[in-house]
CSV table of C-alpha atoms in Angstrom, one decimal:
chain,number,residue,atom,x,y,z
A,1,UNK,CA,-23.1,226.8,80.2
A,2,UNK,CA,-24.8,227.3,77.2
A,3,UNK,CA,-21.6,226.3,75.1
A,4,UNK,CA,-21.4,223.0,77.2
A,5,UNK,CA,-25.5,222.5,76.6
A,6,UNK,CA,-24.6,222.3,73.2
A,7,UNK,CA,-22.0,220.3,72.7
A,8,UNK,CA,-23.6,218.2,74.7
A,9,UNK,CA,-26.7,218.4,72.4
A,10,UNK,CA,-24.3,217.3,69.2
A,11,UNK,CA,-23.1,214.6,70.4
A,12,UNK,CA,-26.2,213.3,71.8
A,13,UNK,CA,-27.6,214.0,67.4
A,14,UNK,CA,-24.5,212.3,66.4
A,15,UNK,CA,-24.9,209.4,68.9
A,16,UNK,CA,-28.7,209.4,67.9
A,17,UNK,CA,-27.7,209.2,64.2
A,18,UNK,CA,-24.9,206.5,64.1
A,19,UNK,CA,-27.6,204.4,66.2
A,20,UNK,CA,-30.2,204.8,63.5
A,21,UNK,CA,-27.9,204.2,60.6
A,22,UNK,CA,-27.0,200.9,62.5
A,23,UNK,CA,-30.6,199.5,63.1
A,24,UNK,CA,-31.5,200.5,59.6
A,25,UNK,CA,-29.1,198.2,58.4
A,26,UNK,CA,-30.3,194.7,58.1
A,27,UNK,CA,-28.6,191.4,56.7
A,28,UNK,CA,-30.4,189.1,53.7
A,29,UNK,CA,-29.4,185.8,54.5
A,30,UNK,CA,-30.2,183.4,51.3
A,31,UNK,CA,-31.9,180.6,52.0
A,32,UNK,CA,-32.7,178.2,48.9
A,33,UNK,CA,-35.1,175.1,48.7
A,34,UNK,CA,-35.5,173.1,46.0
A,35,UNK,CA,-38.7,170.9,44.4
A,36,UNK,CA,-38.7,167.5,42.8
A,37,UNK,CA,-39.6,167.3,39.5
A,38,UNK,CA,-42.4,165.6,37.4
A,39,UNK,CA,-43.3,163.0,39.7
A,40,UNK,CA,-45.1,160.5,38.2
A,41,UNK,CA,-48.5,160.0,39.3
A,42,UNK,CA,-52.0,158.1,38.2
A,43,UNK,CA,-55.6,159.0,39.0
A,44,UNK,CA,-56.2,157.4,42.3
A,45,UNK,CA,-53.1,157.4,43.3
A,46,UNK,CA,-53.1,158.2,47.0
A,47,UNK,CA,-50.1,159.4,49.6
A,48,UNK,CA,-48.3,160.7,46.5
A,49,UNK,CA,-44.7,162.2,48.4
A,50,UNK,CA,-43.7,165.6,47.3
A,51,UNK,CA,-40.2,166.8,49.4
A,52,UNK,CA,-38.4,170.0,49.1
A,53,UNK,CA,-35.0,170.3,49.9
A,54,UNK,CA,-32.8,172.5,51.5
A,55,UNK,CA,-29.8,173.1,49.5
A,56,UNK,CA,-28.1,176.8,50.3
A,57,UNK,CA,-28.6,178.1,54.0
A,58,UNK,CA,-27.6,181.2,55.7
A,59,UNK,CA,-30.1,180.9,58.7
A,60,UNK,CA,-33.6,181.4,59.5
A,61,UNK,CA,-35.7,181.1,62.2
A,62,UNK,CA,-39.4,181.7,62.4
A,63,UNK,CA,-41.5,181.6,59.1
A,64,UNK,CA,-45.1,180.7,57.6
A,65,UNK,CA,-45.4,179.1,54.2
A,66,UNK,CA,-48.0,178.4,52.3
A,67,UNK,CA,-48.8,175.0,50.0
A,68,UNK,CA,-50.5,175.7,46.5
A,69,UNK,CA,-52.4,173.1,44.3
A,70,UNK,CA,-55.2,172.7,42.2
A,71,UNK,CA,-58.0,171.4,44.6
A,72,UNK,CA,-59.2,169.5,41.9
A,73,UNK,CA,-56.8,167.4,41.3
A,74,UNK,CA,-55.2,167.0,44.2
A,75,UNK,CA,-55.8,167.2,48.3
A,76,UNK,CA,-54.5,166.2,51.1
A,77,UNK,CA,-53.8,162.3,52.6
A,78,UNK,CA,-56.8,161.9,55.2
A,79,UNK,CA,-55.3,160.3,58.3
A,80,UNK,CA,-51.8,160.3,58.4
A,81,UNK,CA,-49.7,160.8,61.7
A,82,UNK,CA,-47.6,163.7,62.9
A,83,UNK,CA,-45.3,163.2,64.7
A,84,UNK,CA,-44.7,165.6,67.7
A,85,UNK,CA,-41.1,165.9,68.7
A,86,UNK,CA,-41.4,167.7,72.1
A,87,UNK,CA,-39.4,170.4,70.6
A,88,UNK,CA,-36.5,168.6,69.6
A,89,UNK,CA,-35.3,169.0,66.4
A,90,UNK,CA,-33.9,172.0,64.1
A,91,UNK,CA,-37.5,173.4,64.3
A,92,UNK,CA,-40.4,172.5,65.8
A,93,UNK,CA,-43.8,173.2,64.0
A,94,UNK,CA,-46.7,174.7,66.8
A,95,UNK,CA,-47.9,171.6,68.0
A,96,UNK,CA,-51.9,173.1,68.1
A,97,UNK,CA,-51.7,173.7,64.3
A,98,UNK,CA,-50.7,170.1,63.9
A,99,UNK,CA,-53.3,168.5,65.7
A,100,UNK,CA,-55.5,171.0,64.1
A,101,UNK,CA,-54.2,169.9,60.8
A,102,UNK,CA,-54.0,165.9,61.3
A,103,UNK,CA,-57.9,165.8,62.5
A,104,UNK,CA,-58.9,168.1,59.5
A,105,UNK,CA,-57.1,167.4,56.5
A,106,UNK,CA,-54.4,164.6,56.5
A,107,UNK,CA,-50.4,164.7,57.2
A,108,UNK,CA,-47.6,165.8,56.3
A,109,UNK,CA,-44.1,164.0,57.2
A,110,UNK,CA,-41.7,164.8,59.9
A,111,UNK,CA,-38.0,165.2,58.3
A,112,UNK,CA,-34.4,164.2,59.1
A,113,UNK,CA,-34.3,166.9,61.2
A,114,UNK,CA,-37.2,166.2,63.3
A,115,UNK,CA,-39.7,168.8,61.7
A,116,UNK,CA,-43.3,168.5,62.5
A,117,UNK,CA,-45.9,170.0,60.8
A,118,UNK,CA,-49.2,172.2,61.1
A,119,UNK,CA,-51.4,174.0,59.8
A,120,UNK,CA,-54.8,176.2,59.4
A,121,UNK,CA,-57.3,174.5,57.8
A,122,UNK,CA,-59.5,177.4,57.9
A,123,UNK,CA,-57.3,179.8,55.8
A,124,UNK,CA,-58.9,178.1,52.0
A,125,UNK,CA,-62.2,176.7,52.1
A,126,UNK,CA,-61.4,174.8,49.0
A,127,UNK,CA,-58.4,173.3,51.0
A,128,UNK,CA,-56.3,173.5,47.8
A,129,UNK,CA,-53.4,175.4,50.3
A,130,UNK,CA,-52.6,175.8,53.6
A,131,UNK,CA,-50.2,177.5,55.7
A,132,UNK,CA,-47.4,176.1,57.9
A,133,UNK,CA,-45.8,177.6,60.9
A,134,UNK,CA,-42.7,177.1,62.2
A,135,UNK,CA,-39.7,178.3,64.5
A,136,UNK,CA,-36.1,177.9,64.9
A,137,UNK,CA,-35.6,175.2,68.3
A,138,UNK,CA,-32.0,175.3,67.8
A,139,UNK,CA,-29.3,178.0,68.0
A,140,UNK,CA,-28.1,176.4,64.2
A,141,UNK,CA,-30.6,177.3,61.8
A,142,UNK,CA,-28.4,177.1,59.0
A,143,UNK,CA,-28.7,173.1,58.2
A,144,UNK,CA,-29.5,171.8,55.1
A,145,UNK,CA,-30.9,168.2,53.4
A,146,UNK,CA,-34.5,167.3,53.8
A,147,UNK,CA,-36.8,170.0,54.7
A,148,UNK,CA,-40.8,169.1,54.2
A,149,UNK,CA,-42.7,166.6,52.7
A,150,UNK,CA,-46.2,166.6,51.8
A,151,UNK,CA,-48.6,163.5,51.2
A,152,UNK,CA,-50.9,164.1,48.4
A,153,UNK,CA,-54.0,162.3,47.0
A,154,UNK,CA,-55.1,162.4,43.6
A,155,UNK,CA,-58.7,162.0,42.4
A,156,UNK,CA,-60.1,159.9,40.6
A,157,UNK,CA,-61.1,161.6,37.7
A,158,UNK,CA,-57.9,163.8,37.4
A,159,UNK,CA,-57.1,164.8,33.8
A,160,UNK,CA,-53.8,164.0,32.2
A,161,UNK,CA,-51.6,167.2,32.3
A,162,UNK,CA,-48.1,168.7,34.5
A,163,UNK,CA,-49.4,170.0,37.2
A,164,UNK,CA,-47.0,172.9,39.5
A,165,UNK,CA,-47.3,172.4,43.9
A,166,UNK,CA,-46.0,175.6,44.7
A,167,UNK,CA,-44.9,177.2,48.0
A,168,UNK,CA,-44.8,180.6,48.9
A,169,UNK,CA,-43.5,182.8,52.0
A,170,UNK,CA,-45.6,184.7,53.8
A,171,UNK,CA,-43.2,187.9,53.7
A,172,UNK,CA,-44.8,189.1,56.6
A,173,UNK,CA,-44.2,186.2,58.9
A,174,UNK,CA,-40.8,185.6,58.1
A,175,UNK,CA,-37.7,186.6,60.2
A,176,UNK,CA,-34.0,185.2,60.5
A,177,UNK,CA,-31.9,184.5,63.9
A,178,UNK,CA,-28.4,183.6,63.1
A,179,UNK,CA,-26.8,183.9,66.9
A,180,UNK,CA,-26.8,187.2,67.8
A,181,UNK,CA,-27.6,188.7,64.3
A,182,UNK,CA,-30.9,190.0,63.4
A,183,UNK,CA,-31.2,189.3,59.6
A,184,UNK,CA,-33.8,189.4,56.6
A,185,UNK,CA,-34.2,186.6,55.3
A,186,UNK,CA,-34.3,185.9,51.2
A,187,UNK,CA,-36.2,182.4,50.6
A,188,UNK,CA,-36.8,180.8,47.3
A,189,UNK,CA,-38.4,177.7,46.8
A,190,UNK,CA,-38.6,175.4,44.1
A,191,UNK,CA,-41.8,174.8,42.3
A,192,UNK,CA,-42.7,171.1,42.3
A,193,UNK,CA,-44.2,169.2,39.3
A,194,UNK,CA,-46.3,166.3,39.1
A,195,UNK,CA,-47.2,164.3,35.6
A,196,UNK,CA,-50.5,162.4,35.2
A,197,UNK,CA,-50.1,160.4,32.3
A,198,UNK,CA,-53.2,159.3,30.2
A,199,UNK,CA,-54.2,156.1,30.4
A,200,UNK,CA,-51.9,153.6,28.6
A,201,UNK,CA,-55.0,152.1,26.7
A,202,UNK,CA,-55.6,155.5,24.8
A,203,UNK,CA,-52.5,157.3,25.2
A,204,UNK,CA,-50.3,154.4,24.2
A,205,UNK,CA,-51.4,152.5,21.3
A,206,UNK,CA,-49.8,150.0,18.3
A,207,UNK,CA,-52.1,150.6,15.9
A,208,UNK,CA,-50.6,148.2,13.5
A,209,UNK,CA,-47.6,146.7,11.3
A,210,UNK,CA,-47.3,147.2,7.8
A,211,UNK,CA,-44.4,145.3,5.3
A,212,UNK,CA,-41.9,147.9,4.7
A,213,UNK,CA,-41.5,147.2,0.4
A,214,UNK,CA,-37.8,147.2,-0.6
A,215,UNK,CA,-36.2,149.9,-2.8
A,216,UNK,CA,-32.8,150.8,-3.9
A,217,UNK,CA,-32.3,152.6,-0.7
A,218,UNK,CA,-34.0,151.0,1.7
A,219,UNK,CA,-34.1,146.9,3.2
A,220,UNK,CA,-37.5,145.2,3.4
A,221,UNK,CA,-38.9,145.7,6.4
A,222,UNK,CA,-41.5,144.6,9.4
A,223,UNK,CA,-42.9,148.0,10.7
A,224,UNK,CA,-44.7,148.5,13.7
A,225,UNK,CA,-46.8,151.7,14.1
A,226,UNK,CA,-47.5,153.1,17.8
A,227,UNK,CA,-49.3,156.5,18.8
A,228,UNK,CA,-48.8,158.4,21.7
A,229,UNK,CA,-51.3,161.0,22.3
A,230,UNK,CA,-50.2,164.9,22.3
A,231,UNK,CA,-50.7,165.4,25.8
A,232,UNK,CA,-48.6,162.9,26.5
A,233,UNK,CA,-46.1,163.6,23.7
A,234,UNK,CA,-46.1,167.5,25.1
A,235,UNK,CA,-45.7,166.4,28.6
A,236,UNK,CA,-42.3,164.6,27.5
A,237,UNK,CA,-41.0,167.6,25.4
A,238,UNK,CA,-41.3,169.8,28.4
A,239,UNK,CA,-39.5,167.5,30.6
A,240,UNK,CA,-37.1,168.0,28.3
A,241,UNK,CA,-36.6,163.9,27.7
A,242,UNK,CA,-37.7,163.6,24.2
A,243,UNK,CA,-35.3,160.7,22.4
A,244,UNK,CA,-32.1,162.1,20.1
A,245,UNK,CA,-31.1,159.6,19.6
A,246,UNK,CA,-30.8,155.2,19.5
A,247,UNK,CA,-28.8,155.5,22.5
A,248,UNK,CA,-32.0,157.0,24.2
A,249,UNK,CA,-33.4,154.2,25.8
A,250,UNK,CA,-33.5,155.9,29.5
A,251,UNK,CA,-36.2,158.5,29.5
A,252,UNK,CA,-38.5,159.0,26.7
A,253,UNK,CA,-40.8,157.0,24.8
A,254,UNK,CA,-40.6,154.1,21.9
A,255,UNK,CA,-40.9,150.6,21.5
A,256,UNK,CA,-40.0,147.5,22.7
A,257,UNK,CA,-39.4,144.7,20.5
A,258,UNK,CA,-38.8,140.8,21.0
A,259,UNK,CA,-39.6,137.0,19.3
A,260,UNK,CA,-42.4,135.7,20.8
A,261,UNK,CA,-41.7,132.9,21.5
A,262,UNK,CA,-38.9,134.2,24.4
A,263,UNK,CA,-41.5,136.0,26.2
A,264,UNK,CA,-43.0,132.4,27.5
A,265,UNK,CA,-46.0,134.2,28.1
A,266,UNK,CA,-45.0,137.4,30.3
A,267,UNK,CA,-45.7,140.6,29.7
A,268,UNK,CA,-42.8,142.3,27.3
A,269,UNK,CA,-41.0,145.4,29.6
A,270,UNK,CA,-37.8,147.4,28.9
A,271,UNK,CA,-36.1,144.7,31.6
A,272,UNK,CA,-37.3,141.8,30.2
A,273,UNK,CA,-34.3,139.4,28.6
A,274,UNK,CA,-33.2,139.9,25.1
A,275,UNK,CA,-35.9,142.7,24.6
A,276,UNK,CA,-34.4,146.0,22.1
A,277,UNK,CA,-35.4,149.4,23.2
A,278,UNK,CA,-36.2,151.4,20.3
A,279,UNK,CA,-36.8,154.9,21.2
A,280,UNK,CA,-38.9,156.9,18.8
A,281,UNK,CA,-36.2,159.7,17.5
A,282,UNK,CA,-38.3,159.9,14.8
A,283,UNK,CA,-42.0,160.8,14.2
A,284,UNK,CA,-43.9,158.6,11.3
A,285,UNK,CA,-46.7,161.3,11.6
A,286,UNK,CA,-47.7,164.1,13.8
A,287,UNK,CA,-51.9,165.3,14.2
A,288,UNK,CA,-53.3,166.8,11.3
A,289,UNK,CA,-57.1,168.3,11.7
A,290,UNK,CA,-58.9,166.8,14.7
A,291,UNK,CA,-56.2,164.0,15.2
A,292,UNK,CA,-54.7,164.3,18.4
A,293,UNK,CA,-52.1,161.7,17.8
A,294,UNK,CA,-48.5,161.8,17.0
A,295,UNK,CA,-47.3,158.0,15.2
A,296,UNK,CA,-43.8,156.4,15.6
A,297,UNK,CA,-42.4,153.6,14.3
A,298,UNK,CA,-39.9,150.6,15.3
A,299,UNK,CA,-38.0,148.7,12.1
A,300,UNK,CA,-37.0,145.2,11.6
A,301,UNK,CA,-35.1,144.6,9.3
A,302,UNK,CA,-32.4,141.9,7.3
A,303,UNK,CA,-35.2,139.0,8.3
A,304,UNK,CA,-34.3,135.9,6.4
A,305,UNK,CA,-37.1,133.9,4.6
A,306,UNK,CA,-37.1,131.2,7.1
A,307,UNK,CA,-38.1,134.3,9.8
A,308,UNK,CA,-41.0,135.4,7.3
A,309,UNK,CA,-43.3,133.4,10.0
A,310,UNK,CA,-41.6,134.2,13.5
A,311,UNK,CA,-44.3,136.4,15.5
A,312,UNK,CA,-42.7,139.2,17.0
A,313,UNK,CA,-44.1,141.1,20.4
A,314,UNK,CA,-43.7,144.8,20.5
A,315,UNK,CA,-44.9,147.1,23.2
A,316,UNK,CA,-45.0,151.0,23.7
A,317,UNK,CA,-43.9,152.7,26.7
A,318,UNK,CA,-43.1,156.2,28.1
A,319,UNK,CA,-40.4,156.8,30.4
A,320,UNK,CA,-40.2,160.3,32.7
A,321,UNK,CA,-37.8,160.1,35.4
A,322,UNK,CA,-37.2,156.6,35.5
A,323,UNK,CA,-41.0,156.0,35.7
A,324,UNK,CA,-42.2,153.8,33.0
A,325,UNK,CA,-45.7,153.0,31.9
A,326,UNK,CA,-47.0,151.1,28.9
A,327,UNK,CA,-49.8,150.3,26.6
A,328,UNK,CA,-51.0,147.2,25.2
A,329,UNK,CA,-48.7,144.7,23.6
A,330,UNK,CA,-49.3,143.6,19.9
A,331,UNK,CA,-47.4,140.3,18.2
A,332,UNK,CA,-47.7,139.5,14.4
A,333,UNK,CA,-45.3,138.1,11.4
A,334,UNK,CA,-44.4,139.5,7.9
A,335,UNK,CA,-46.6,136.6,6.8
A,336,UNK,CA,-49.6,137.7,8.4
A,337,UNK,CA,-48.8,140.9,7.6
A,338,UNK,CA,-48.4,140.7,4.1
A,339,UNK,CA,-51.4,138.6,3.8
A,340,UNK,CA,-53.6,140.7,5.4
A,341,UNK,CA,-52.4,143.4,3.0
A,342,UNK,CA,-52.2,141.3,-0.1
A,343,UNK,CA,-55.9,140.3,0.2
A,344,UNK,CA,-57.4,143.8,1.2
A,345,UNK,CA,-57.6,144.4,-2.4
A,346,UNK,CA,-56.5,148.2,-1.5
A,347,UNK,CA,-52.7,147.8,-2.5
A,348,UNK,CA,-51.4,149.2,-5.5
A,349,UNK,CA,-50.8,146.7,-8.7
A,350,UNK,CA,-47.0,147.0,-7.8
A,351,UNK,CA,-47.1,146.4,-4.2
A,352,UNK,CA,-49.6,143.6,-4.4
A,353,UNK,CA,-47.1,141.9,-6.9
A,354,UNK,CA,-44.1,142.6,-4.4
A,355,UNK,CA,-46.0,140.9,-1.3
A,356,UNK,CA,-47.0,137.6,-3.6
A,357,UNK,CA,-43.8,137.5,-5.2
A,358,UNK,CA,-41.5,138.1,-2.6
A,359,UNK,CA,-43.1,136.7,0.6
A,360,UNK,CA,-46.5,134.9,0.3
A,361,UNK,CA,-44.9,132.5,-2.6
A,362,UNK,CA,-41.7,132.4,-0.5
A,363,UNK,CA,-43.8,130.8,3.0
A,364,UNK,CA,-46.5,129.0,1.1
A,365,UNK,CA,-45.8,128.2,-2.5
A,366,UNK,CA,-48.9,125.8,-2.9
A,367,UNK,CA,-51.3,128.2,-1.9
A,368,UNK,CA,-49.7,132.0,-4.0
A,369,UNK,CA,-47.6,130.9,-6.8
A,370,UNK,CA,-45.5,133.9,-7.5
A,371,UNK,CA,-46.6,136.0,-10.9
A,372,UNK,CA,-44.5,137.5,-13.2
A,373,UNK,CA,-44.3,141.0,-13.2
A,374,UNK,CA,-46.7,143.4,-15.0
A,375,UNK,CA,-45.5,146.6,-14.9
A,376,UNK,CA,-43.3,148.0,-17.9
A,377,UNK,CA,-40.5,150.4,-17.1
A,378,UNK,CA,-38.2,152.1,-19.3
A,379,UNK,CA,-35.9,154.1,-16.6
């Protein structure tokens, strides 16, 4: 009997052990959800979408999430509609949150999979974050596209900078139902970004045009001179969309050039007829001391003597992800130009010889009669 009792007794330990060593083992299953990045966005702007997407799936099926921003800069659209599906849908949001949410703080969107959304406004008093529940409502949690959108507003007074809308999962609310496996699931989410340019009027400027003097190496030339502030300029570099080259004419910043005389009064854009993008691959100047400017330049060159007096419209612009904003536009001549500089009285002896002989005698012969040359060389 008491040989029986214990066999009996090991195979009970070994049945007692296999079981452990099976519900000790638990499945990751990956789950992946990508942000947009650098939306653009001004002060004011309000109902500002930011949508993450689901890209890599393995199944999950009841979480919480949280929504991070600076509660400065941003909060939440007042007033929007949820939508509340009945439970139908990939997963359905708990419907008291939601309501709980809309009458508080503002709305979130439903996606393509029917997901509603809610929250606790009582989790940040700030109300720069708030956590969403959901659950799996279908047995096929492993879909992928669309996954949450969230309607921001930003205030009036918001800085210029990249700002980050992050996410996070609450690891301890988080669980994964993939039929009849019990899994762990691994979520990642994308970090959202979203630019606020300065305001076009400071951070874009031309600040003027100068006549490019002629040398044995370079052509005569009608330079314009932009700045863009270093915020701005910063902003781009991170992005990664700085100009390499003339080809550069997507994202980025530069110049736009045209005759003014084919604008017939519109404002000048990158889409406007005949216009040339010149993107600035190349820095005139960058801040020195309390400057907080960076200059750029856009060239024209090979203008005949008959064009000496054509005004010509230029315009600066910033382009991040497709988004384009401008400052003011700025049209002037080589004449005016070279007037301007020839009776400042602060050009060198040589260059003030090189405007009157060269252009202002060229345009109006009767009023600067070209001057022979005073300087002496002996090369």
């Amino acid at each position: 009997m008491k040989k029986i009792t214990s066999i009996l007794l090991s195979v009970l330990l070994l049945v007692s052990c296999f079981t452990f060593a099976v519900n000790a083992e638990v499945a990751t299953q990956t789950v992946t959800i990508e942000a947009p990045k650098d939306i653009i966005a001004n002060p004011g702007d309000t109902y500002v979408p930011v949508t993450w997407t689901i890209t890599e799936n393995e199944g999950w099926g009841a979480f919480k999430f949280y929504v991070e921003f600076d509660g400065d800069v941003f909060s939440f659209a007042p007033g929007g509609e949820i939508g509340f599906s009945d439970e139908q849908g990939t997963f359905a949001f708990f419907i008291d949150d939601a309501r709980t949410y809309r009458n508080n703080i503002g709305a979130v969107t439903t996606n393509i999979f029917g997901i509603d959304s809610g929250v606790d406004p009582m989790i940040t008093k700030d109300r720069s974050s708030f956590l969403v529940e959901g659950k799996s409502n279908t047995d096929d949690v492993t879909v992928k596209g669309e996954f949450f959108t969230a309607f921001l507003n930003v205030a009036e007074n918001a800085p210029a900078g990249r700002y980050t809308i992050k996410i996070t999962t609450d690891p301890n609310n988080c669980s994964s139902v993939k039929g009849p496996t019990v899994a762990k699931p691994s979520i990642t989410w994308g970090e959202a970004t979203i630019v606020i340019p300065a305001s076009s009027s400071t951070a874009l400027t031309v600040e003027g045009a100068q006549v490019r003097v002629a040398t044995n190496t370079v052509a005569q030339g009608l330079r314009f001179i932009s700045t863009i502030d270093a915020g701005l300029y910063e902003t781009i570099k991170e992005a990664g969309q700085l100009p390499t080259s003339a080809n550069s004419t997507g994202n980025g910043f530069g110049t736009v050039v045209i005759p003014t005389v084919m604008l017939n009064g519109a404002d000048l854009t990158k889409d406007t007829a005949n216009a040339k993008v010149v993107p600035a691959v190349k820095l005139y100047s960058a801040p020195t001391g309390e400057e907080t400017t960076y200059r750029y330049t856009a060239c024209l060159t090979g203008l005949s003597e008959e064009q000496y007096e054509t005004s010509y419209t230029v315009r600066p612009y910033v382009t991040i992800d497709g988004v384009t904003v401008y400052g003011e536009q700025y049209a002037t001549s080589v004449f005016a130009v070279a007037e301007a500089a020839y009776l400042s009285n602060n050009e060198t002896q040589s260059v003030s010889e090189y405007l009157l002989n060269n252009i202002l005698s060229k345009v109006k012969p009767d009023k600067y009669k070209p001057e022979g040359w005073s300087g002496i060389y002996k090369p």
